[in-house]
DNA sequence: CCAAAAGTGTTACTGCTACACCCATGC
DNA sequence: GCATGGGTGTAGCAGTAACACTTTTGG
């Protein structure tokens, strides 16, 4: 039991495939949305998160960056590793371990990026406040679960994001460079699935020091225009 | 660019090896300690975190449980996934992606478990409060960095644990079933690397509702005996 | 002037810190 | 009694929630 360990080469073991699955989130028209892809293989017709295999010479972060370029023509933005899923039966194609990432993109940076690919869609998320798995709302209005364990992945991404709203400036990742406090509150409310009190929200955000006023006012407001703010 | 995607089989891609690396932490004599193993292969003589390959038919969680059984004869306890490390050059043996987990074990449950294996050691951690990588203090007193990117993994585990102390009952995982508030404070101080105020700490813990008094008193105290508490 | 949304003042509550103090035990 | 660590009371400060209120715009 305490015998000297023998050193075994890497080739002694069957190797799993490793993929990166991406939860690309945005807030559009006050609703939390996620990028999904219609599968054509074993689970044809089902919707899933976009993903791809980790190439043998690229890091996980590089795989995500490649996915973001290929699927949404996006160079930068907020990206963070979420969790790694490795149950042996999670993918019907074989043993696939998936490292999940989530990315946040302002809605205005997505326009024209993903539209051209017919099997990709940006769908609203129906995320309960309790423990149930979230579903997506397809363009035709149908409510649908995601394939594989992707519902679980999406749920974890939303949970992580909700937690981060409380103590970080992560909400700003979903807004353009200049934004009003109302827009920021809309983003928070869409993610949390709850209404927030305006005065408390304003002061909390301003006290944090994550944003600074510009002195500029929004254009084209129906009523009193709000001041525009900027990050940091 | 918007062409129909071709479905490629898993065998189209070279596959990386996948390992689980384990950060087993405990607090012994008021010091944060980690389980490390002396390597005999490419990095012979260096110390690293214990780890092992993910077998083709086991989940990641099962791999961790197997490691805990083999390295420390431990059945249960607190275990949580930490992060997945995947830079192509992180392991000199080839392309190895490592899913890091951390585990918390009370010091009294480790006695007699890992001692028998000569290349395993439970070493004190020298973790700075700033950004520097932590080092381990070998039994002979030498301060040493860990091999590969394991210093980075250890640093992340300590950071995660420090964060969790604030809002969860995770400190209790490092204590026996019955414990005093002083012992719990010692655990927090060892992990945070800082002294805490006694009255504030007591009340914070009791208000949380994570622990309840038993009415029992500790034995063999030199002075006034403290009350013993229990989880939940 | 009115409607609607932006933005502010006031109060109260809660969680935490700091400091002083009392309590129970072995010697 | 005394030293030592266990345990409590009180005051103050910071962050936040609730509510009422004022301000600024387009029509």
Coordinates of C-alpha atoms (C1' of nucleotides) in Angstrom, one line a residue:
Chain A
X1 CA 0.0 0.0 0.0
X2 CA 2.9 2.3 0.8
X3 CA 4.9 0.8 -2.0
X4 CA 6.8 3.1 -4.4
X5 CA 4.6 4.4 -7.1
X6 CA 5.3 3.4 -10.6
X7 CA 5.3 6.2 -13.2
X8 CA 2.9 5.4 -15.9
X9 CA 3.0 7.2 -19.3
X10 CA 0.1 9.2 -20.6
X11 CA -0.7 6.5 -23.2
X12 CA -1.6 4.1 -20.5
X13 CA -5.1 5.6 -20.3
X14 CA -7.9 6.0 -22.7
X15 CA -8.5 9.7 -23.2
X16 CA -11.8 11.5 -23.1
X17 CA -12.7 14.2 -25.6
X18 CA -12.7 17.7 -24.1
X19 CA -15.0 20.5 -25.3
X20 CA -15.7 24.0 -24.3
X21 CA -19.4 24.9 -24.0
X22 CA -20.3 28.6 -24.1
X23 CA -23.1 30.4 -22.3
X24 CA -23.3 33.7 -24.2
X25 CA -25.7 36.0 -22.3
X26 CA -27.1 39.4 -23.1
X27 CA -30.0 41.5 -22.0
X28 CA -32.2 42.7 -24.9
X29 CA -35.4 44.7 -24.5
X30 CA -35.3 44.0 -20.7
X31 CA -35.0 40.2 -21.1
X32 CA -32.1 37.9 -20.4
X33 CA -31.1 36.1 -23.6
X34 CA -28.8 33.3 -24.4
X35 CA -27.2 32.1 -27.6
X36 CA -28.2 28.6 -28.6
X37 CA -27.7 26.4 -31.7
X38 CA -30.0 23.9 -33.3
X39 CA -28.3 20.6 -33.4
X40 CA -28.2 18.4 -36.5
X41 CA -26.5 15.3 -35.1
X42 CA -27.6 12.7 -32.6
X43 CA -30.0 15.1 -30.9
X44 CA -31.2 16.6 -34.2
X45 CA -33.8 19.3 -33.8
X46 CA -32.9 20.0 -30.2
X47 CA -31.4 23.2 -29.0
X48 CA -28.0 23.3 -27.2
X49 CA -25.3 25.7 -26.1
X50 CA -22.7 26.4 -28.8
X51 CA -19.4 24.6 -28.1
X52 CA -16.4 23.1 -29.7
X53 CA -13.6 20.7 -29.2
X54 CA -10.4 21.9 -27.5
X55 CA -7.7 21.6 -30.1
X56 CA -4.6 19.8 -29.0
X57 CA -2.4 22.9 -29.1
X58 CA -4.7 25.6 -27.7
X59 CA -5.5 26.6 -24.2
X60 CA -9.1 26.5 -22.9
X61 CA -9.2 30.3 -23.0
X62 CA -8.1 30.2 -26.6
X63 CA -10.9 27.7 -27.4
X64 CA -13.4 30.1 -26.0
X65 CA -12.0 33.0 -27.9
X66 CA -12.2 31.0 -31.1
X67 CA -15.8 30.0 -30.4
X68 CA -16.7 33.7 -29.8
X69 CA -15.1 34.7 -33.1
X70 CA -16.7 31.9 -35.1
X71 CA -20.2 32.0 -33.6
X72 CA -20.7 35.7 -32.9
X73 CA -17.8 37.6 -34.6
X74 CA -16.8 39.0 -31.2
X75 CA -13.2 39.9 -30.4
X76 CA -13.3 40.8 -26.7
X77 CA -15.7 41.2 -23.8
X78 CA -16.2 39.6 -20.5
X79 CA -15.5 35.8 -20.4
X80 CA -15.1 33.6 -17.3
X81 CA -14.8 29.9 -16.7
X82 CA -17.8 28.5 -15.0
X83 CA -17.5 24.8 -14.2
X84 CA -16.4 21.5 -15.7
X85 CA -18.9 18.8 -16.4
X86 CA -17.7 15.2 -16.6
X87 CA -20.3 12.6 -16.1
X88 CA -19.5 9.7 -18.4
X89 CA -22.9 9.6 -20.0
X90 CA -23.5 13.3 -20.4
X91 CA -22.9 13.1 -24.2
X92 CA -24.4 10.3 -26.3
X93 CA -21.5 10.5 -28.7
X94 CA -19.1 9.1 -26.2
X95 CA -16.9 10.3 -23.3
X96 CA -16.9 14.1 -23.5
X97 CA -15.7 16.3 -20.7
X98 CA -17.0 19.9 -21.1
X99 CA -15.4 23.0 -19.6
X100 CA -18.2 25.5 -19.5
X101 CA -17.6 29.3 -19.9
X102 CA -20.0 32.2 -19.8
X103 CA -19.6 35.4 -21.6
X104 CA -21.5 38.7 -21.3
X105 CA -22.1 40.9 -24.4
X106 CA -24.0 44.1 -24.7
X107 CA -27.0 43.6 -27.0
X108 CA -25.9 46.4 -29.4
X109 CA -22.6 44.6 -30.1
X110 CA -24.4 41.4 -31.2
X111 CA -26.6 43.0 -34.0
X112 CA -25.5 41.7 -37.3
X113 CA -23.1 39.2 -35.8
X114 CA -25.0 36.1 -35.3
X115 CA -28.0 36.7 -37.4
X116 CA -26.5 35.3 -40.6
X117 CA -26.1 31.8 -39.3
X118 CA -29.4 30.1 -39.6
X119 CA -29.0 27.5 -36.9
X120 CA -27.9 30.0 -34.3
X121 CA -30.5 32.0 -32.3
X122 CA -30.6 34.4 -29.4
X123 CA -33.4 33.3 -27.3
X124 CA -35.0 34.7 -24.2
X125 CA -34.4 32.7 -21.0
X126 CA -37.2 31.6 -18.7
X127 CA -35.3 31.2 -15.5
X128 CA -37.2 30.4 -12.3
X129 CA -36.2 31.9 -9.1
X130 CA -36.3 28.5 -7.5
X131 CA -34.3 25.3 -8.3
X132 CA -35.9 24.3 -11.6
X133 CA -33.9 24.2 -14.8
X134 CA -34.3 27.2 -17.0
X135 CA -35.9 26.9 -20.4
X136 CA -35.5 29.0 -23.6
X137 CA -38.2 30.8 -25.5
X138 CA -37.8 30.1 -29.2
X139 CA -38.6 32.8 -31.8
X140 CA -41.9 31.1 -32.5
X141 CA -42.8 31.4 -28.8
X142 CA -42.4 27.8 -27.8
X143 CA -40.8 27.0 -24.4
X144 CA -38.0 24.4 -24.7
X145 CA -35.4 22.7 -22.5
X146 CA -31.8 22.5 -23.7
X147 CA -30.2 19.2 -24.9
X148 CA -27.6 17.2 -22.9
X149 CA -26.9 18.7 -19.5
X150 CA -26.9 22.2 -21.0
X151 CA -29.9 23.3 -18.9
X152 CA -27.8 22.6 -15.9
X153 CA -24.9 24.6 -17.3
X154 CA -27.2 27.5 -18.2
X155 CA -28.7 27.4 -14.7
X156 CA -25.2 27.6 -13.1
X157 CA -24.3 30.5 -15.3
X158 CA -27.3 32.5 -14.3
X159 CA -26.7 31.6 -10.7
X160 CA -23.1 32.8 -10.9
X161 CA -24.1 36.0 -12.6
X162 CA -26.8 36.8 -10.1
X163 CA -24.4 36.3 -7.3
X164 CA -21.8 38.6 -8.9
X165 CA -24.3 41.4 -9.4
X166 CA -24.3 42.0 -5.7
X167 CA -20.6 42.7 -5.2
X168 CA -19.1 43.4 -8.6
X169 CA -19.5 45.7 -11.6
X170 CA -20.4 42.8 -13.8
X171 CA -23.7 44.4 -14.9
X172 CA -21.8 47.0 -16.8
X173 CA -20.6 44.3 -19.2
X174 CA -24.0 44.2 -20.7
X175 CA -24.3 47.9 -21.4
X176 CA -22.8 50.2 -24.0
X177 CA -20.0 52.7 -23.1
X178 CA -22.5 55.4 -22.0
X179 CA -25.6 54.4 -20.2
X180 CA -28.2 55.6 -17.7
X181 CA -28.8 54.3 -14.3
X182 CA -32.3 53.2 -15.4
X183 CA -30.6 51.0 -18.1
X184 CA -28.3 49.5 -15.5
X185 CA -31.3 48.8 -13.2
X186 CA -33.1 47.1 -16.2
X187 CA -30.1 44.8 -16.6
X188 CA -30.1 43.9 -13.0
X189 CA -33.8 43.3 -12.9
X190 CA -33.7 41.1 -16.1
X191 CA -31.0 38.9 -14.6
X192 CA -32.5 38.7 -11.1
X193 CA -36.0 38.3 -12.4
X194 CA -37.2 40.7 -9.8
X195 CA -38.1 44.4 -9.4
X196 CA -35.7 46.6 -7.5
X197 CA -36.3 49.8 -5.6
X198 CA -35.0 52.8 -7.5
X199 CA -33.6 55.0 -4.8
X200 CA -31.7 52.1 -3.1
X201 CA -30.4 50.9 -6.4
X202 CA -29.1 54.3 -7.5
X203 CA -27.3 55.0 -4.3
X204 CA -25.8 51.5 -4.0
X205 CA -24.4 51.8 -7.5
X206 CA -23.0 55.3 -7.0
X207 CA -21.5 54.5 -3.7
X208 CA -19.7 51.5 -5.1
X209 CA -17.5 53.7 -7.2
X210 CA -17.7 51.5 -10.3
X211 CA -19.2 54.3 -12.5
X212 CA -18.8 58.0 -12.9
X213 CA -21.2 60.6 -14.2
X214 CA -20.3 62.2 -17.6
X215 CA -22.5 65.3 -17.4
X216 CA -24.1 64.3 -20.7
X217 CA -27.8 63.7 -21.0
X218 CA -29.5 61.0 -23.0
X219 CA -31.2 62.0 -26.3
X220 CA -34.7 61.6 -27.5
X221 CA -36.2 60.8 -24.1
X222 CA -40.0 61.3 -24.0
X223 CA -39.7 63.0 -20.7
X224 CA -36.9 64.2 -18.4
X225 CA -33.6 63.0 -19.9
X226 CA -31.4 60.9 -17.6
X227 CA -27.7 61.5 -17.1
X228 CA -25.3 59.3 -18.9
X229 CA -22.6 57.4 -16.9
X230 CA -19.4 55.6 -17.8
X231 CA -17.4 52.7 -16.3
X232 CA -14.8 53.3 -13.6
Chain B
X1 CA -19.7 31.3 -43.4
X2 CA -23.4 30.6 -42.8
X3 CA -23.0 27.3 -44.5
X4 CA -24.5 24.2 -42.9
X5 CA -22.2 22.7 -40.3
X6 CA -20.8 19.3 -40.9
X7 CA -20.9 16.9 -38.1
X8 CA -17.5 15.6 -37.2
X9 CA -17.0 12.5 -35.2
X10 CA -15.0 12.6 -31.9
X11 CA -12.1 10.7 -33.5
X12 CA -11.4 13.7 -35.7
X13 CA -9.5 15.3 -32.9
X14 CA -6.4 14.5 -30.9
X15 CA -7.5 14.1 -27.4
X16 CA -5.7 15.6 -24.3
X17 CA -5.2 13.6 -21.2
X18 CA -7.4 14.8 -18.3
X19 CA -6.4 14.6 -14.7
X20 CA -7.8 15.7 -11.4
X21 CA -5.5 17.5 -9.0
X22 CA -6.5 17.7 -5.4
X23 CA -5.9 20.4 -2.9
X24 CA -6.4 18.7 0.4
X25 CA -6.4 21.3 3.2
X26 CA -6.5 21.0 6.9
X27 CA -5.7 23.2 9.9
X28 CA -3.3 21.6 12.4
X29 CA -1.9 23.3 15.5
X30 CA -3.2 26.6 14.2
X31 CA -1.5 26.4 10.8
X32 CA -3.1 25.8 7.4
X33 CA -1.6 22.6 5.9
X34 CA -1.8 21.0 2.5
X35 CA -1.2 17.4 1.3
X36 CA 1.7 17.2 -1.2
X37 CA 3.5 14.4 -2.9
X38 CA 7.2 14.1 -3.8
X39 CA 7.4 13.4 -7.5
X40 CA 9.7 10.8 -9.0
X41 CA 9.2 11.4 -12.7
X42 CA 10.1 14.3 -15.0
X43 CA 10.2 16.7 -12.1
X44 CA 11.9 14.3 -9.7
X45 CA 12.4 15.7 -6.2
X46 CA 9.9 18.4 -6.6
X47 CA 6.7 18.6 -4.6
X48 CA 3.3 18.7 -6.2
X49 CA -0.3 18.3 -5.4
X50 CA -1.6 14.7 -5.5
X51 CA -3.5 13.9 -8.6
X52 CA -4.5 11.2 -11.0
X53 CA -5.9 10.5 -14.4
X54 CA -9.7 10.5 -15.0
X55 CA -10.6 7.0 -16.0
X56 CA -12.7 6.6 -19.1
X57 CA -15.7 5.4 -17.3
X58 CA -15.7 7.5 -14.1
X59 CA -17.1 11.0 -13.5
X60 CA -14.8 13.7 -12.2
X61 CA -16.4 13.5 -8.8
X62 CA -15.6 9.8 -8.7
X63 CA -12.0 10.5 -9.6
X64 CA -11.7 12.8 -6.7
X65 CA -13.3 10.2 -4.3
X66 CA -10.9 7.6 -5.6
X67 CA -7.9 9.9 -5.0
X68 CA -9.1 10.7 -1.5
X69 CA -9.4 7.0 -0.7
X70 CA -6.0 6.1 -2.2
X71 CA -4.0 9.0 -0.8
X72 CA -5.6 9.6 2.5
X73 CA -8.0 6.7 3.3
X74 CA -10.9 9.2 3.5
X75 CA -14.4 8.2 2.6
X76 CA -16.4 11.5 2.9
X77 CA -15.9 15.1 3.8
X78 CA -16.2 18.4 2.0
X79 CA -15.1 18.4 -1.6
X80 CA -15.7 21.1 -4.2
X81 CA -14.5 21.7 -7.8
X82 CA -12.2 24.6 -8.0
X83 CA -11.1 25.4 -11.6
X84 CA -9.9 23.7 -14.7
X85 CA -6.4 24.4 -15.9
X86 CA -5.6 23.8 -19.6
X87 CA -2.6 25.7 -20.9
X88 CA -0.9 23.4 -23.5
X89 CA 2.5 23.6 -21.8
X90 CA 1.5 23.2 -18.2
X91 CA 2.7 19.6 -17.9
X92 CA 6.0 18.5 -19.5
X93 CA 4.7 15.1 -20.2
X94 CA 2.3 16.3 -22.8
X95 CA -1.1 17.9 -23.2
X96 CA -2.8 17.4 -19.8
X97 CA -5.9 19.3 -18.8
X98 CA -6.4 19.3 -15.0
X99 CA -9.6 19.7 -13.2
X100 CA -8.6 21.0 -9.7
X101 CA -10.7 20.1 -6.6
X102 CA -10.2 21.1 -3.1
X103 CA -11.1 19.1 0.0
X104 CA -11.3 20.1 3.7
X105 CA -10.6 17.5 6.3
X106 CA -10.4 18.0 10.1
X107 CA -6.8 17.3 11.3
X108 CA -7.9 14.5 13.7
X109 CA -9.4 12.5 10.8
X110 CA -6.0 12.5 9.0
X111 CA -3.9 11.0 11.7
X112 CA -2.7 7.5 10.7
X113 CA -4.1 7.9 7.2
X114 CA -1.4 9.5 5.1
X115 CA 1.6 8.9 7.4
X116 CA 2.4 5.4 6.0
X117 CA 3.1 6.5 2.5
X118 CA 6.7 7.9 2.5
X119 CA 6.3 10.3 -0.5
X120 CA 3.2 12.0 0.9
X121 CA 3.5 14.8 3.4
X122 CA 1.2 17.3 5.1
X123 CA 3.0 20.6 5.0
X124 CA 2.3 24.0 6.4
X125 CA 1.3 26.6 3.8
X126 CA 3.1 30.0 3.7
X127 CA 0.3 32.0 2.0
X128 CA 0.9 35.7 1.6
X129 CA -2.0 38.0 1.9
X130 CA -1.0 39.7 -1.4
X131 CA -0.7 38.2 -4.8
X132 CA 2.4 36.1 -4.5
X133 CA 2.2 32.4 -5.0
X134 CA 2.0 30.4 -1.8
X135 CA 4.9 28.1 -0.8
X136 CA 5.0 25.0 1.4
X137 CA 7.1 24.4 4.5
X138 CA 8.7 21.0 4.3
X139 CA 9.2 18.9 7.5
X140 CA 12.9 19.9 7.6
X141 CA 11.8 23.6 7.6
X142 CA 12.7 24.4 4.0
X143 CA 10.4 26.7 2.1
X144 CA 9.5 25.4 -1.4
X145 CA 7.4 26.2 -4.4
X146 CA 5.2 23.6 -5.9
X147 CA 5.9 22.0 -9.3
X148 CA 4.0 22.7 -12.5
X149 CA 1.2 25.2 -12.1
X150 CA 0.3 23.8 -8.7
X151 CA 1.3 26.9 -6.8
X152 CA -1.4 28.7 -8.8
X153 CA -3.9 26.0 -8.0
X154 CA -3.1 26.1 -4.3
X155 CA -3.4 29.9 -4.4
X156 CA -6.8 29.7 -6.0
X157 CA -8.0 27.1 -3.4
X158 CA -6.9 29.3 -0.5
X159 CA -8.6 32.3 -2.1
X160 CA -11.8 30.5 -2.6
X161 CA -11.7 29.2 1.0
X162 CA -11.1 32.7 2.3
X163 CA -14.0 34.0 0.4
X164 CA -16.3 31.3 1.6
X165 CA -15.5 31.8 5.3
X166 CA -17.4 35.1 5.1
X167 CA -20.8 33.8 4.1
X168 CA -20.8 30.0 4.7
X169 CA -20.3 27.4 7.4
X170 CA -17.3 26.0 5.6
X171 CA -15.0 26.5 8.6
X172 CA -16.8 23.8 10.4
X173 CA -15.5 21.2 7.9
X174 CA -12.1 21.5 9.5
X175 CA -13.3 20.8 13.1
X176 CA -14.4 17.6 14.9
X177 CA -18.1 17.1 15.7
X178 CA -17.9 19.0 19.0
X179 CA -15.8 22.1 19.1
X180 CA -15.4 25.4 20.9
X181 CA -15.8 28.8 19.5
X182 CA -12.1 29.4 20.1
X183 CA -11.2 26.4 17.9
X184 CA -13.4 27.8 15.2
X185 CA -11.8 31.2 15.4
X186 CA -8.4 29.5 15.3
X187 CA -9.4 27.8 12.0
X188 CA -10.6 31.1 10.5
X189 CA -7.4 32.9 11.6
X190 CA -5.2 30.2 10.2
X191 CA -6.9 30.4 6.8
X192 CA -7.1 34.2 6.7
X193 CA -3.6 34.7 8.0
X194 CA -5.0 37.4 10.3
X195 CA -6.1 37.9 13.9
X196 CA -9.8 38.4 14.5
X197 CA -11.7 40.2 17.3
X198 CA -13.2 37.7 19.7
X199 CA -16.5 39.3 20.5
X200 CA -17.3 40.2 16.9
X201 CA -16.4 36.7 15.8
X202 CA -18.5 35.0 18.5
X203 CA -21.6 36.9 17.7
X204 CA -21.2 36.7 13.9
X205 CA -21.0 32.9 14.1
X206 CA -23.9 32.5 16.6
X207 CA -26.1 34.9 14.6
X208 CA -25.5 32.9 11.4
X209 CA -27.4 29.9 12.8
X210 CA -24.9 27.4 11.5
X211 CA -24.0 26.0 14.9
X212 CA -25.9 25.3 18.2
X213 CA -24.7 25.0 21.7
X214 CA -24.7 21.5 23.3
X215 CA -24.5 22.6 27.0
X216 CA -21.4 20.4 27.3
X217 CA -18.0 21.9 28.4
X218 CA -14.6 21.0 27.1
X219 CA -12.4 18.8 29.3
X220 CA -8.9 19.3 30.7
X221 CA -8.8 23.1 30.2
X222 CA -6.2 24.8 32.2
X223 CA -8.7 27.6 33.0
X224 CA -12.3 28.2 32.5
X225 CA -13.7 25.5 30.2
X226 CA -15.4 26.6 27.0
X227 CA -18.8 25.4 25.8
X228 CA -18.9 22.8 23.1
X229 CA -20.9 23.5 19.9
X230 CA -22.2 21.3 17.1
X231 CA -23.1 21.9 13.5
X232 CA -26.5 23.1 12.4
Chain C
dC1 C1' -50.6 72.9 -16.6
dC2 C1' -50.1 67.7 -16.8
dA3 C1' -48.0 63.2 -17.2
dA4 C1' -44.0 60.7 -16.6
dA5 C1' -39.7 59.6 -15.3
dA6 C1' -35.3 61.5 -13.1
dG7 C1' -33.3 62.3 -9.0
dT8 C1' -33.1 63.6 -3.6
dG9 C1' -34.0 63.9 1.7
dT10 C1' -35.2 61.6 5.9
dT11 C1' -35.9 57.9 8.9
dA12 C1' -35.2 53.5 10.6
dC13 C1' -33.2 49.0 10.8
dT14 C1' -29.4 45.8 10.7
dG15 C1' -24.7 44.0 10.8
dC16 C1' -20.5 44.9 12.3
dT17 C1' -16.5 47.0 15.1
dA18 C1' -14.3 48.5 19.3
dC19 C1' -13.9 48.7 24.0
dA20 C1' -14.9 47.7 28.5
dC21 C1' -16.3 44.6 31.5
dC22 C1' -17.9 40.3 34.2
dC23 C1' -17.5 35.1 34.9
dA24 C1' -15.6 30.5 35.9
dT25 C1' -11.9 27.6 36.6
dG26 C1' -7.0 25.6 38.3
dC27 C1' -3.5 26.7 41.1
Chain D
dG1 C1' -6.9 35.5 45.8
dC2 C1' -4.9 35.6 41.3
dA3 C1' -4.0 34.6 36.6
dT4 C1' -6.0 33.2 32.4
dG5 C1' -9.1 32.6 29.0
dG6 C1' -14.4 32.3 28.3
dG7 C1' -18.2 35.1 27.6
dT8 C1' -21.4 39.6 27.6
dG9 C1' -23.1 44.8 27.5
dT10 C1' -23.0 49.0 25.2
dA11 C1' -22.1 52.6 22.0
dG12 C1' -21.1 54.0 17.5
dC13 C1' -20.6 53.6 12.5
dA14 C1' -21.7 52.0 7.7
dG15 C1' -24.8 50.1 4.3
dT16 C1' -29.4 49.6 2.9
dA17 C1' -34.5 49.5 2.7
dA18 C1' -38.9 52.3 2.7
dC19 C1' -41.4 56.3 1.8
dA20 C1' -42.3 60.8 0.6
dC21 C1' -40.8 64.3 -1.9
dT22 C1' -38.8 67.7 -5.6
dT23 C1' -37.1 68.4 -10.4
dT24 C1' -37.1 68.4 -15.4
dT25 C1' -38.6 67.4 -19.7
dG26 C1' -42.4 66.9 -24.0
dG27 C1' -46.7 67.8 -25.1

